[in-house]
């Protein structure tokens, strides 16, 4: 089973690297026993993942383009493109636990579940027998600023961190250059780096992997855990934090609904996260059943004109008496003045589409002489700061464990994910080429339109 997603391995750079047998699964079964001199023969194979295990990337066959939507069909998808490497503990490992110094860093914005992943990485490292585990404070900045000292981590330190949101280590944008980061890693003797972050962070992680392994020829494993509340990472079923975000978003939608429903001609507008992908807005609309209009970046719309959003709002007020709009932050940016402002990581700062729709709605109803009570809710920071829900808690736990298994297996420049309900490893460049987005021809978007009852706004 060849795969396009073959994983970069330390062996590629160090052909003489000799693996040692892992005792991970044995430790799991009997933490008090010593297995230094080999395995009990009948237990040898228990619980390890074979390097040749593969997961099927797509589990549906579309018999015609019309049965799926044009973008769902990938006619060029060859046999080798369909198989992904299965994640999990390997029988042979490429690091002696006593020689490992592991570091964890969280970058970008907050996302529910960061602490769950940190916690599980630490716990799993300890089960492998690693003693030196540190947290890098405030993202990649913690590698540059002398004043930011690394935080020693152990099971005791992380035991209860998942009970609150945020990141125990802190996050940031921007920071030192890749050579500076690697200089610091070398100086501090870090040979396993776990990077929690989105597309930008992963681009950084891949650059660190190339600098450290290929350029400086150091035996260091760099493993990512994709953190994007927007769920916009390619090829993955979902990313951690997304489920929690959808759940929390419903509270905001429910408040907007109650406000709109209780007012005379009430209109509620809720802005949700989603810079380039409307997954949160789409799923929250579907989940709540209280949304009349869902607007996402992938689907163009008009505000004004006979087929515009505002005309439909008027229709809703006339027929239902109230309406609720859910808009993703990246939607309708073409209506807004470009600010050209960028954040410390170089991301373009978006203008506020929620405020714009609120203002245009007020103006429109004033002009047509129909009273309307417009209320706007932006729950972004309340959602990002939540602790992970049960489903995300489990996802974070498995991703954290698999990140450690991947590093011990000798993979570097990889990231962990869930694919068709199985846990897998991907080479980083494969998943960060561009953000994943909602396919307007997909069944899911059609389901969303069916549930809101909204027309095309073009
Ligand atoms: P979020 O989803 O919250 O935006 P992110 O990982 O995309 O997460 P960014 O602020 O874009 O967040 O980037 C996080 C870190 O990665 C920053 O410290 C930034 O300097 C670094 N970074 C971003 N893009 C790159 C890149 N192309 N190469 C190297 N480092 C990068
Ligand atoms: Mg980003």
mmCIF file of N, CA, C and O and ligand atoms in Angstrom, residues 107-109 140 172-175 178 197-201 203-204 227 345 347, ligand 1:
data_model
loop_
_atom_site.group_PDB
_atom_site.id
_atom_site.type_symbol
_atom_site.label_atom_id
_atom_site.label_comp_id
_atom_site.label_asym_id
_atom_site.label_seq_id
_atom_site.Cartn_x
_atom_site.Cartn_y
_atom_site.Cartn_z
ATOM 1 N N UNK A 107 0.537 28.129 19.817
ATOM 2 C CA UNK A 107 0.618 29.408 19.091
ATOM 3 C C UNK A 107 -0.714 29.794 18.459
ATOM 4 O O UNK A 107 -1.590 28.962 18.298
ATOM 5 N N UNK A 108 -0.822 31.046 18.053
ATOM 6 C CA UNK A 108 -2.030 31.544 17.381
ATOM 7 C C UNK A 108 -3.065 31.984 18.390
ATOM 8 O O UNK A 108 -2.732 32.471 19.460
ATOM 9 N N UNK A 109 -4.328 31.812 18.054
ATOM 10 C CA UNK A 109 -5.408 32.215 18.958
ATOM 11 C C UNK A 109 -5.804 31.086 19.890
ATOM 12 O O UNK A 109 -5.344 29.957 19.739
ATOM 13 N N UNK A 140 5.705 30.838 19.878
ATOM 14 C CA UNK A 140 7.097 30.871 19.388
ATOM 15 C C UNK A 140 7.893 31.996 20.046
ATOM 16 O O UNK A 140 9.122 31.953 20.074
ATOM 17 N N UNK A 172 0.629 33.306 21.496
ATOM 18 C CA UNK A 172 0.976 34.601 20.897
ATOM 19 C C UNK A 172 1.021 34.465 19.390
ATOM 20 O O UNK A 172 0.977 33.367 18.855
ATOM 21 N N UNK A 173 1.097 35.603 18.724
ATOM 22 C CA UNK A 173 1.340 35.632 17.284
ATOM 23 C C UNK A 173 2.699 36.280 17.053
ATOM 24 O O UNK A 173 3.234 36.932 17.924
ATOM 25 N N UNK A 174 3.242 36.090 15.863
ATOM 26 C CA UNK A 174 4.558 36.657 15.561
ATOM 27 C C UNK A 174 5.644 35.928 16.331
ATOM 28 O O UNK A 174 5.436 34.815 16.803
ATOM 29 N N UNK A 175 6.823 36.557 16.448
ATOM 30 C CA UNK A 175 7.905 35.917 17.201
ATOM 31 C C UNK A 175 9.188 35.835 16.411
ATOM 32 O O UNK A 175 9.313 36.413 15.334
ATOM 33 N N UNK A 178 12.924 31.434 12.236
ATOM 34 C CA UNK A 178 13.129 29.981 12.382
ATOM 35 C C UNK A 178 14.549 29.664 12.877
ATOM 36 O O UNK A 178 14.711 28.897 13.840
ATOM 37 N N UNK A 197 -1.096 24.426 16.978
ATOM 38 C CA UNK A 197 -1.448 25.665 16.321
ATOM 39 C C UNK A 197 -2.126 25.429 14.992
ATOM 40 O O UNK A 197 -2.322 24.284 14.577
ATOM 41 N N UNK A 198 -2.472 26.542 14.315
ATOM 42 C CA UNK A 198 -3.180 26.465 13.043
ATOM 43 C C UNK A 198 -2.233 26.422 11.859
ATOM 44 O O UNK A 198 -1.077 25.997 11.980
ATOM 45 N N UNK A 199 -2.727 26.895 10.718
ATOM 46 C CA UNK A 199 -1.943 26.852 9.481
ATOM 47 C C UNK A 199 -0.594 27.551 9.631
ATOM 48 O O UNK A 199 0.435 27.025 9.208
ATOM 49 N N UNK A 200 -0.621 28.756 10.222
ATOM 50 C CA UNK A 200 0.611 29.515 10.389
ATOM 51 C C UNK A 200 1.610 28.780 11.259
ATOM 52 O O UNK A 200 2.785 28.633 10.909
ATOM 53 N N UNK A 201 1.133 28.285 12.380
ATOM 54 C CA UNK A 201 1.991 27.557 13.314
ATOM 55 C C UNK A 201 2.586 26.313 12.643
ATOM 56 O O UNK A 201 3.760 25.993 12.847
ATOM 57 N N UNK A 203 3.079 25.879 9.408
ATOM 58 C CA UNK A 203 4.102 26.308 8.450
ATOM 59 C C UNK A 203 5.414 26.512 9.201
ATOM 60 O O UNK A 203 6.493 26.106 8.736
ATOM 61 N N UNK A 204 5.314 27.116 10.384
ATOM 62 C CA UNK A 204 6.492 27.305 11.235
ATOM 63 C C UNK A 204 7.077 25.974 11.663
ATOM 64 O O UNK A 204 8.299 25.761 11.592
ATOM 65 N N UNK A 227 -4.625 22.972 15.541
ATOM 66 C CA UNK A 227 -5.549 23.692 16.412
ATOM 67 C C UNK A 227 -6.237 24.740 15.572
ATOM 68 O O UNK A 227 -5.627 25.726 15.186
ATOM 69 N N UNK A 345 1.403 38.052 13.067
ATOM 70 C CA UNK A 345 1.776 36.885 12.262
ATOM 71 C C UNK A 345 1.637 37.145 10.770
ATOM 72 O O UNK A 345 1.887 36.269 9.961
ATOM 73 N N UNK A 347 -1.309 37.948 9.313
ATOM 74 C CA UNK A 347 -2.668 37.696 8.848
ATOM 75 C C UNK A 347 -3.400 39.027 8.653
ATOM 76 O O UNK A 347 -3.262 39.928 9.473
HETATM 77 P P1 LIG B 1 -4.904 30.667 14.202
HETATM 78 O O1 LIG B 1 -5.822 29.630 13.648
HETATM 79 O O2 LIG B 1 -5.240 31.035 15.588
HETATM 80 O O3 LIG B 1 -4.742 31.825 13.288
HETATM 81 P P2 LIG B 1 -2.219 30.115 13.424
HETATM 82 O O4 LIG B 1 -1.260 29.060 13.781
HETATM 83 O O5 LIG B 1 -2.557 30.200 11.967
HETATM 84 O O6 LIG B 1 -3.496 29.914 14.312
HETATM 85 P P3 LIG B 1 -0.746 32.591 13.305
HETATM 86 O O7 LIG B 1 -0.831 33.762 14.209
HETATM 87 O O8 LIG B 1 -1.030 32.780 11.866
HETATM 88 O O9 LIG B 1 -1.709 31.516 13.948
HETATM 89 O O10 LIG B 1 0.706 31.942 13.411
HETATM 90 C C1 LIG B 1 1.200 31.415 14.629
HETATM 91 C C2 LIG B 1 2.694 31.477 14.673
HETATM 92 O O11 LIG B 1 3.255 30.877 13.519
HETATM 93 C C3 LIG B 1 3.214 32.884 14.770
HETATM 94 O O12 LIG B 1 4.151 32.925 15.811
HETATM 95 C C4 LIG B 1 3.812 33.146 13.414
HETATM 96 O O13 LIG B 1 4.957 33.956 13.503
HETATM 97 C C5 LIG B 1 4.181 31.770 12.902
HETATM 98 N N1 LIG B 1 4.017 31.665 11.451
HETATM 99 C C6 LIG B 1 2.925 32.026 10.750
HETATM 100 N N2 LIG B 1 3.089 31.786 9.430
HETATM 101 C C7 LIG B 1 4.333 31.270 9.292
HETATM 102 C C8 LIG B 1 5.118 30.818 8.172
HETATM 103 N N3 LIG B 1 4.649 30.842 6.918
HETATM 104 N N4 LIG B 1 6.363 30.344 8.425
HETATM 105 C C9 LIG B 1 6.844 30.319 9.676
HETATM 106 N N5 LIG B 1 6.171 30.724 10.769
HETATM 107 C C10 LIG B 1 4.928 31.189 10.597
#
